[in-house]
């Protein structure tokens, strides 16, 4: 079982229109609405690969209800906890007559009270106890303490041998590392912001930053580098995954697909061991899913057959010795 945590989920609303003209009324051709937020994307990708997946976090109001009701359609078990505040929405505007990325409006999310957070923390161990892997993704809503992922990592440790994977940035990432998660997955910006690593060329900066997060307490670090692939720094060695760029798709949520792939490989593996088939196999599978998610137009949606084709073409190189 993979349990995907999203403390600040969203209803994703996508507007399709020809192009944005500021200060004018615009005709929308099509509107699409679906459950969203980083952990929900992780859950959706893992479920589409056939995994047994539950999603939890904080959801409230009418949007919270719609979000929870929408999970079943993706074969995701709803384990969300209710809160008073209204779940946020994220508006994406896709300009069909223009090249380039969508315009995204990201709301901060509802304020969470101390009592609501305490209730979630009290309920969480029962959920984590049934999981092989717990993923924790995204920003924290106002009112949730910066140490939230550290708290949930410790809570997971107290009830199970589940793998913990954390995908966030800033102070939440630094504090989470100190609780000893099995894996953290920052992108390059998140890594550099959290560690201040700034010396040398790109690979050396990334290796230094990843080592800094391991020094804080994360067992393994996978740094995603957008179209340039990723770097894994683990207790078993260091690897560089590279592949061709996918052009014309939507890279938003590729990191979530990468996390889903890493979670799939971690599921069912013994505590402290390598992922199924080793790190190289895990990186290939996860990178294939990430590339397939770029190809798909909306975040968290992948074609598993395309992902397998991409995975077969991922180049993995071990980074040896003092090459850092
Ligand atoms: N344009 C692209 N072409 C091919 N692969 C890509 C592209 N963009 C991203 N990827 C793949 O997806 C992985 C994750 O991407 P990225 O580093 O952009 O994650 P991210 O910034 O965390 O994204 P998000 O938070 O939106 O999910 C990369 O390691 C890479 O394998
Ligand atoms: Mg990300």
Coordinates of C-alpha atoms and ligand atoms in Angstrom, one line a residue:
X1 CA 0.0 0.0 0.0
X2 CA 1.2 3.5 -0.9
X3 CA -0.2 6.3 1.3
X4 CA 0.2 9.7 -0.4
X5 CA 0.0 12.7 2.0
X6 CA -1.2 16.1 0.6
X7 CA -1.7 18.6 3.5
X8 CA -2.6 21.4 1.0
X9 CA -4.6 19.7 -1.8
X10 CA -6.5 21.6 -4.4
X11 CA -9.2 21.4 -6.9
X12 CA -7.4 21.9 -10.2
X13 CA -9.4 23.9 -12.7
X14 CA -8.0 24.2 -16.2
X15 CA -9.4 26.8 -18.6
X16 CA -8.7 26.3 -22.3
X17 CA -8.8 29.4 -24.4
X18 CA -7.1 30.7 -27.5
X19 CA -4.9 33.3 -25.8
X20 CA -4.8 35.6 -22.9
X21 CA -5.5 39.3 -23.7
X22 CA -5.1 41.3 -20.5
X23 CA -7.7 43.9 -19.6
X24 CA -10.4 42.2 -21.7
X25 CA -13.2 39.7 -21.5
X26 CA -12.1 36.3 -22.7
X27 CA -14.1 33.4 -24.1
X28 CA -13.3 30.1 -22.6
X29 CA -13.5 27.1 -24.9
X30 CA -13.5 24.3 -22.3
X31 CA -13.2 23.9 -18.5
X32 CA -11.9 20.9 -16.8
X33 CA -12.0 20.2 -13.0
X34 CA -10.3 17.5 -11.1
X35 CA -8.7 16.6 -7.7
X36 CA -5.2 18.1 -7.5
X37 CA -2.2 18.9 -5.3
X38 CA 1.2 17.2 -5.4
X39 CA 0.4 14.1 -3.3
X40 CA -2.9 13.6 -5.2
X41 CA -0.8 13.6 -8.4
X42 CA 1.6 11.0 -6.9
X43 CA -1.4 8.8 -5.9
X44 CA -2.9 9.1 -9.4
X45 CA 0.3 8.0 -11.1
X46 CA 0.9 5.1 -8.7
X47 CA -2.8 4.0 -9.0
X48 CA -2.6 4.1 -12.8
X49 CA 0.4 1.7 -12.6
X50 CA -1.9 -0.7 -10.6
X51 CA -0.7 0.0 -7.1
X52 CA -3.0 -0.1 -4.0
X53 CA -3.1 3.6 -3.1
X54 CA -4.7 5.7 -0.4
X55 CA -4.6 9.5 -0.2
X56 CA -4.8 11.6 2.9
X57 CA -4.4 15.1 4.1
X58 CA -6.7 18.0 5.0
X59 CA -9.7 18.8 3.0
X60 CA -12.7 21.1 3.7
X61 CA -15.8 22.8 2.4
X62 CA -17.5 22.1 -0.9
X63 CA -14.3 21.9 -2.8
X64 CA -12.9 19.5 -0.2
X65 CA -16.0 17.3 -0.7
X66 CA -15.6 17.4 -4.5
X67 CA -12.0 16.5 -4.2
X68 CA -12.6 13.5 -2.0
X69 CA -15.5 12.3 -4.1
X70 CA -13.3 12.6 -7.2
X71 CA -10.6 10.2 -5.9
X72 CA -12.7 7.0 -6.5
X73 CA -12.6 7.6 -10.2
X74 CA -8.9 7.2 -10.1
X75 CA -9.0 4.1 -7.9
X76 CA -7.6 6.1 -5.0
X77 CA -8.9 5.4 -1.5
X78 CA -10.1 8.5 0.3
X79 CA -8.5 8.9 3.7
X80 CA -8.6 12.7 4.0
X81 CA -9.5 14.4 7.3
X82 CA -12.1 17.2 7.3
X83 CA -11.3 20.7 8.2
X84 CA -13.5 23.9 8.6
X85 CA -11.7 26.0 5.9
X86 CA -12.5 25.7 2.2
X87 CA -10.0 23.7 0.2
X88 CA -8.2 25.9 -2.4
X89 CA -8.4 25.8 -6.1
X90 CA -5.6 26.1 -8.6
X91 CA -6.5 27.7 -11.8
X92 CA -4.5 26.7 -14.9
X93 CA -4.9 28.6 -18.1
X94 CA -3.9 26.8 -21.2
X95 CA -3.6 29.0 -24.3
X96 CA -4.3 26.7 -27.2
X97 CA -3.3 29.4 -29.7
X98 CA 0.1 30.0 -28.1
X99 CA 3.2 28.0 -27.5
X100 CA 4.5 27.8 -24.0
X101 CA 3.6 26.7 -20.5
X102 CA 0.2 27.3 -18.9
X103 CA -0.4 30.2 -16.6
X104 CA -1.0 29.0 -13.1
X105 CA -2.8 30.8 -10.2
X106 CA -1.8 29.2 -6.9
X107 CA -3.9 30.0 -3.8
X108 CA -2.2 29.7 -0.4
X109 CA -4.9 27.3 1.0
X110 CA -7.2 27.5 4.0
X111 CA -6.0 28.3 7.5
X112 CA -5.8 25.2 9.6
X113 CA -6.4 25.4 13.3
X114 CA -4.2 23.9 15.9
X115 CA -7.0 21.6 16.9
X116 CA -7.5 20.4 13.3
X117 CA -3.7 19.7 12.9
X118 CA -3.7 17.8 16.3
X119 CA -6.6 15.7 15.2
X120 CA -4.8 14.8 11.9
X121 CA -1.6 13.9 13.8
X122 CA -3.7 11.7 16.2
X123 CA -5.3 9.9 13.3
X124 CA -2.2 9.5 11.1
X125 CA -0.5 6.5 12.8
X126 CA -3.5 4.3 12.1
X127 CA -3.2 5.1 8.4
X128 CA 0.6 4.8 8.3
X129 CA 0.4 1.4 10.0
X130 CA -1.1 -0.1 6.9
X131 CA 1.3 1.3 4.4
X132 CA 4.5 0.0 2.8
X133 CA 5.4 3.5 1.6
X134 CA 4.3 6.9 2.8
X135 CA 4.9 9.9 0.4
X136 CA 4.6 13.5 1.7
X137 CA 4.3 16.1 -1.0
X138 CA 4.0 19.8 -1.4
X139 CA 3.6 23.0 0.5
X140 CA 2.0 23.3 3.9
X141 CA -1.2 25.3 4.4
X142 CA -1.2 28.3 6.7
X143 CA -1.4 27.2 10.4
X144 CA 0.4 23.8 9.9
X145 CA 3.8 23.9 11.6
X146 CA 7.0 23.8 9.4
X147 CA 7.9 20.6 11.2
X148 CA 4.8 18.8 9.9
X149 CA 6.6 16.3 7.7
X150 CA 9.1 15.7 10.5
X151 CA 6.2 14.9 12.8
X152 CA 4.6 12.6 10.3
X153 CA 7.9 10.9 9.5
X154 CA 8.4 10.2 13.2
X155 CA 4.8 9.0 13.6
X156 CA 5.3 6.6 10.7
X157 CA 8.5 5.2 12.3
X158 CA 6.6 4.6 15.5
X159 CA 4.0 2.3 13.9
X160 CA 5.6 0.6 10.9
X161 CA 8.6 -0.1 8.8
X162 CA 7.1 1.9 5.9
X163 CA 9.5 3.8 3.6
X164 CA 9.0 7.6 3.9
X165 CA 9.6 9.8 0.8
X166 CA 9.3 13.6 1.3
X167 CA 9.0 16.0 -1.7
X168 CA 8.9 19.6 -0.5
X169 CA 11.2 22.7 -0.1
X170 CA 12.4 25.3 2.3
X171 CA 12.3 24.9 6.0
X172 CA 9.8 22.0 5.8
X173 CA 12.4 20.1 3.8
X174 CA 15.3 20.8 6.2
X175 CA 13.2 19.9 9.3
X176 CA 11.9 16.7 7.6
X177 CA 15.5 15.6 6.9
X178 CA 16.2 15.7 10.6
X179 CA 13.5 13.1 11.2
X180 CA 15.4 10.6 9.0
X181 CA 13.2 9.9 5.9
X182 CA 14.3 7.2 3.6
X183 CA 14.3 9.6 0.6
X184 CA 13.8 13.2 -0.2
X185 CA 13.2 14.5 -3.7
X186 CA 14.0 18.2 -4.1
X187 CA 14.3 19.8 -7.6
X188 CA 17.4 21.8 -8.3
X189 CA 15.9 25.1 -7.0
X190 CA 14.6 23.6 -3.9
X191 CA 17.9 21.9 -3.2
X192 CA 20.0 25.0 -3.7
X193 CA 17.5 27.1 -1.6
X194 CA 17.5 24.6 1.3
X195 CA 21.3 24.0 1.4
X196 CA 22.8 27.2 -0.1
X197 CA 25.2 24.9 -2.1
X198 CA 26.6 27.2 -4.7
X199 CA 30.2 26.2 -5.6
X200 CA 31.5 24.6 -8.7
X201 CA 29.7 23.3 -11.8
X202 CA 26.1 22.0 -11.9
X203 CA 26.9 18.4 -11.0
X204 CA 29.2 19.3 -8.2
X205 CA 26.7 21.8 -6.8
X206 CA 24.0 19.2 -6.9
X207 CA 26.2 16.5 -5.3
X208 CA 27.2 18.9 -2.5
X209 CA 23.6 19.9 -1.9
X210 CA 22.4 16.3 -1.8
X211 CA 25.2 15.4 0.7
X212 CA 24.2 18.4 2.9
X213 CA 20.6 16.9 3.0
X214 CA 22.0 13.5 3.9
X215 CA 24.1 15.1 6.6
X216 CA 20.9 16.6 8.0
X217 CA 19.5 13.1 8.2
X218 CA 17.8 12.0 4.9
X219 CA 19.0 8.5 4.0
X220 CA 18.9 9.1 0.3
X221 CA 18.4 12.1 -1.9
X222 CA 17.1 12.2 -5.5
X223 CA 17.5 15.6 -7.1
X224 CA 15.4 16.2 -10.2
X225 CA 16.9 18.4 -12.8
X226 CA 13.9 19.0 -15.1
X227 CA 14.7 17.9 -18.7
X228 CA 18.3 17.1 -17.7
X229 CA 17.2 14.1 -15.7
X230 CA 18.2 13.4 -12.1
X231 CA 20.9 12.5 -9.6
X232 CA 20.6 10.0 -6.8
X233 CA 22.9 10.1 -3.7
X234 CA 22.2 7.1 -1.6
X235 CA 23.9 4.9 1.1
X236 CA 24.6 2.4 -1.7
X237 CA 26.2 4.7 -4.2
X238 CA 25.5 7.7 -6.5
X239 CA 23.9 7.7 -9.9
X240 CA 23.1 10.1 -12.7
X241 CA 20.0 9.4 -14.8
X242 CA 19.8 11.2 -18.2
X243 CA 17.4 11.1 -21.1
X244 CA 16.1 13.0 -24.0
X245 CA 13.9 16.1 -23.4
X246 CA 10.2 15.8 -24.1
X247 CA 9.1 19.0 -25.9
X248 CA 5.6 20.4 -26.3
X249 CA 4.1 18.7 -23.2
X250 CA 3.4 19.9 -19.7
X251 CA 6.3 19.4 -17.2
X252 CA 4.2 20.5 -14.2
X253 CA 3.8 17.4 -12.1
X254 CA 6.8 15.5 -13.6
X255 CA 8.4 15.6 -10.1
X256 CA 5.2 14.0 -8.7
X257 CA 5.4 11.2 -11.3
X258 CA 9.1 10.7 -10.4
X259 CA 8.1 10.4 -6.7
X260 CA 5.4 7.9 -7.7
X261 CA 7.9 5.8 -9.5
X262 CA 10.3 5.8 -6.6
X263 CA 7.5 4.9 -4.3
X264 CA 6.5 1.9 -6.5
X265 CA 10.1 0.6 -6.4
X266 CA 10.3 1.1 -2.6
X267 CA 7.0 -0.7 -1.9
X268 CA 7.5 -4.2 -0.4
X269 CA 11.2 -3.8 0.1
X270 CA 12.9 -4.5 3.5
X271 CA 13.7 -1.7 5.8
X272 CA 17.0 -0.1 5.0
X273 CA 17.5 -2.0 1.8
X274 CA 17.7 -0.8 -1.8
X275 CA 14.6 -0.4 -3.9
X276 CA 13.4 -3.3 -5.9
X277 CA 16.0 -4.2 -8.5
X278 CA 18.5 -1.6 -7.1
X279 CA 18.7 2.1 -7.5
X280 CA 19.5 2.0 -11.2
X281 CA 16.3 0.1 -12.0
X282 CA 14.3 2.4 -9.7
X283 CA 15.6 5.5 -11.3
X284 CA 14.9 4.2 -14.8
X285 CA 11.3 3.3 -13.9
X286 CA 10.7 6.6 -12.2
X287 CA 12.3 8.7 -14.9
X288 CA 10.2 6.8 -17.5
X289 CA 7.0 7.8 -15.6
X290 CA 8.2 11.4 -15.3
X291 CA 8.8 11.7 -19.0
X292 CA 5.4 10.1 -19.7
X293 CA 3.8 12.6 -17.5
X294 CA 5.4 15.5 -19.5
X295 CA 3.9 14.0 -22.6
X296 CA 0.4 13.9 -21.0
X297 CA -1.2 17.3 -20.9
X298 CA -2.5 17.3 -17.3
X299 CA -0.4 16.7 -14.2
X300 CA -0.5 13.3 -12.6
X301 CA -1.7 11.5 -15.7
X302 CA 0.5 9.0 -17.4
X303 CA 0.2 6.3 -20.0
X304 CA 2.0 3.3 -18.4
X305 CA 2.9 1.9 -21.8
X306 CA 4.6 5.1 -22.8
X307 CA 6.4 5.2 -19.4
X308 CA 7.8 1.7 -20.1
X309 CA 9.1 2.7 -23.5
X310 CA 10.8 5.8 -22.0
X311 CA 12.2 3.8 -19.1
X312 CA 14.0 1.4 -21.5
X313 CA 15.9 4.4 -23.0
X314 CA 17.0 6.0 -19.7
X315 CA 20.8 6.2 -19.4
X316 CA 22.1 5.5 -15.9
X317 CA 25.8 6.2 -15.0
X318 CA 27.3 5.5 -11.6
X319 CA 29.2 8.4 -10.2
X320 CA 32.3 6.9 -8.6
X321 CA 35.1 7.8 -6.2
X322 CA 36.1 11.3 -5.6
X323 CA 34.1 12.6 -8.6
X324 CA 32.2 15.2 -6.6
Ligands
LIG1 N1 10.9 18.5 -20.5 C1 11.2 17.3 -20.0 N2 11.6 16.3 -20.8 C2 11.8 15.1 -20.3 N3 11.8 14.8 -19.0 C3 11.5 15.7 -18.2 C4 11.2 17.1 -18.6 N4 10.9 17.8 -17.5 C5 11.0 17.0 -16.4 N5 11.4 15.7 -16.8 C6 11.6 14.6 -16.0 O1 10.8 14.7 -14.8 C7 11.6 14.7 -13.6 C8 11.1 15.7 -12.6 O2 11.0 17.0 -13.2 P1 11.3 18.3 -12.4 O3 12.8 18.4 -12.0 O4 10.9 19.4 -13.3 O5 10.4 18.2 -11.2 P2 9.7 19.3 -10.3 O6 10.3 20.6 -10.5 O7 9.6 18.7 -8.9 O8 8.2 19.3 -10.9 P3 6.8 19.4 -10.2 O9 7.0 19.9 -8.8 O10 6.0 20.3 -11.0 O11 6.2 18.0 -10.2 C9 13.0 15.0 -14.1 O12 14.0 14.4 -13.2 C10 13.0 14.4 -15.5 O13 13.3 13.0 -15.4
LIG2 MG1 8.3 19.3 -7.3

